[in-house]
Tab-separated table of C-alpha atoms in Angstrom:
chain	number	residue	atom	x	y	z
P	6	UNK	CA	-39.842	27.512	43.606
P	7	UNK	CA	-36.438	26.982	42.289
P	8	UNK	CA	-33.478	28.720	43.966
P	9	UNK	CA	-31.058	31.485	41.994
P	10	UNK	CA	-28.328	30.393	40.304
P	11	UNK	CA	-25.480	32.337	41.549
P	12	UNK	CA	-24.487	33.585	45.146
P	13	UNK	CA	-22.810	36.697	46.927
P	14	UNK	CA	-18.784	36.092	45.713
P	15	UNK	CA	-19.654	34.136	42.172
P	16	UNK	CA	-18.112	35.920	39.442
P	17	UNK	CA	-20.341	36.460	36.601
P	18	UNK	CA	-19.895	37.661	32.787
P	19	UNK	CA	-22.455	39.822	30.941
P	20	UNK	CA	-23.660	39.305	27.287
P	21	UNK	CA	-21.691	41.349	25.662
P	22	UNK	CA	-24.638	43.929	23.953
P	23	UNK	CA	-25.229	44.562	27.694
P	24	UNK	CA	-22.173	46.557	28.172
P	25	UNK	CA	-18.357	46.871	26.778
P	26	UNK	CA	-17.432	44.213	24.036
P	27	UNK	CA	-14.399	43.746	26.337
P	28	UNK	CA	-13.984	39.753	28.264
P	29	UNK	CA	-12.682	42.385	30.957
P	30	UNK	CA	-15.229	45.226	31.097
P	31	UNK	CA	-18.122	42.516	31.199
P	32	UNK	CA	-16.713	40.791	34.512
P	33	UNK	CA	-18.585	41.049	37.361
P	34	UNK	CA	-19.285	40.060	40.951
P	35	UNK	CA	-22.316	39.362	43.009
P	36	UNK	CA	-23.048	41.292	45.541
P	37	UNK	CA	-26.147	39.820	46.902
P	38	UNK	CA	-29.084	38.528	45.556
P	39	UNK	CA	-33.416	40.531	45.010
P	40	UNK	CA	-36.470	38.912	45.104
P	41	UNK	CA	-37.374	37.840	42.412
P	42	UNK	CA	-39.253	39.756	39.367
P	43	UNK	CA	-41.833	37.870	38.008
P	44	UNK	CA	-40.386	34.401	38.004
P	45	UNK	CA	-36.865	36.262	36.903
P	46	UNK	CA	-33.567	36.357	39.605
P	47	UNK	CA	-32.147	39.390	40.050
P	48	UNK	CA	-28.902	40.170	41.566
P	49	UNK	CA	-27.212	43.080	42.759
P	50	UNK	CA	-23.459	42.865	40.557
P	51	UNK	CA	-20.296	45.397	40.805
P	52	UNK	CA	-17.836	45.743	38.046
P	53	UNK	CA	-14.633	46.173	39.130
P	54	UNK	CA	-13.660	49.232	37.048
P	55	UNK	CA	-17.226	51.067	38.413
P	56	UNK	CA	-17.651	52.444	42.219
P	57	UNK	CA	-21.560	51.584	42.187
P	58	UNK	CA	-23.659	48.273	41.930
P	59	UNK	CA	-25.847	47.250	38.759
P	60	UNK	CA	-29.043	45.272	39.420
P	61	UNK	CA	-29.270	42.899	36.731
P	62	UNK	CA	-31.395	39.706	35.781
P	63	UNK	CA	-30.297	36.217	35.236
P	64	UNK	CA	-31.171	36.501	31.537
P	65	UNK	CA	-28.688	39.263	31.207
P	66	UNK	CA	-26.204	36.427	32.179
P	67	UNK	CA	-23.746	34.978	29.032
P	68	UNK	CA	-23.747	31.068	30.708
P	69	UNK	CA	-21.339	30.299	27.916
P	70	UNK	CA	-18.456	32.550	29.190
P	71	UNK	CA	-19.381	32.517	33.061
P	72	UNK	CA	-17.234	30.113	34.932
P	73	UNK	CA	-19.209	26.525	35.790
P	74	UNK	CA	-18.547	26.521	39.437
P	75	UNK	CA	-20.248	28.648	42.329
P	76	UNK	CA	-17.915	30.570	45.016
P	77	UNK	CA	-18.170	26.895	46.530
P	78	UNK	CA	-16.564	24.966	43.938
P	79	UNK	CA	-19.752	23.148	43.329
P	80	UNK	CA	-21.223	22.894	39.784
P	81	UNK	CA	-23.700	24.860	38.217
P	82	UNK	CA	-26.980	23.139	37.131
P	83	UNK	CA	-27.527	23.265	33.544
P	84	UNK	CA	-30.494	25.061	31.687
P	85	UNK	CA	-32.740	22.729	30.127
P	86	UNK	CA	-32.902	25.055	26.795
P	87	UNK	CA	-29.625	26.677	25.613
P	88	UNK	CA	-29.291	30.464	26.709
P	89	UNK	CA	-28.798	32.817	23.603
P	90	UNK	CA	-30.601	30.656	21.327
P	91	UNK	CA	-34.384	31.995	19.929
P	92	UNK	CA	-37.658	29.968	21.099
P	93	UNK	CA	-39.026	31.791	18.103
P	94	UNK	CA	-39.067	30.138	14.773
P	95	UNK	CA	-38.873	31.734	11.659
P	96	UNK	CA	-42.109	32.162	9.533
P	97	UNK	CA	-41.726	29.494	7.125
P	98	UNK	CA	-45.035	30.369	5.009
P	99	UNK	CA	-45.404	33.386	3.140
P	100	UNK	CA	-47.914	35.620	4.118
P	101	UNK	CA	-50.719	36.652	1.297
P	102	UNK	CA	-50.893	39.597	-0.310
């Protein structure tokens, strides 16, 4: 089984229809990292300008805006498929009437 992504002390940023549009109010930090749900990571966030934790999945991540190295300062794997872009193709028949 693969291991999650991020660690306790990576900073993270949300896609943006998650929460605020705001680069600032979709900041966050891991606090620790669930067991997984279903084949999904989960982690336990805080943003800085809330006084409770979130617990989010890694699909809820924006990979474009978070930084590319862990806590650590070692890089990030890449994804195999880009993040934010459909699996789904669009219907290119029309359907009878």
């Amino acid at each position: 089984m693969p291991a999650p992504k991020y660690k306790p002390g990576d900073t993270l940023v949300m896609r943006s229809g998650l929460t605020h549009s705001s680069m600032a109010d979709r900041t966050c930090t891991v606090v620790g990292v669930l067991p997984s749900d279903y084949g999904r990571f989960q982690y336990r966030v805080r943003f800085e300008h809330e006084n409770f934790e979130r617990r989010v999945v890694e699909a809820d991540v924006d990979i474009d805006e978070t930084p590319t190295t862990s806590r650590g300062g070692q890089p990030r794997e890449k994804t195999a498929a880009p993040m934010g872009k459909s699996w789904l193709k669009p219907l290119t028949t029309k359907p009878g009437k």
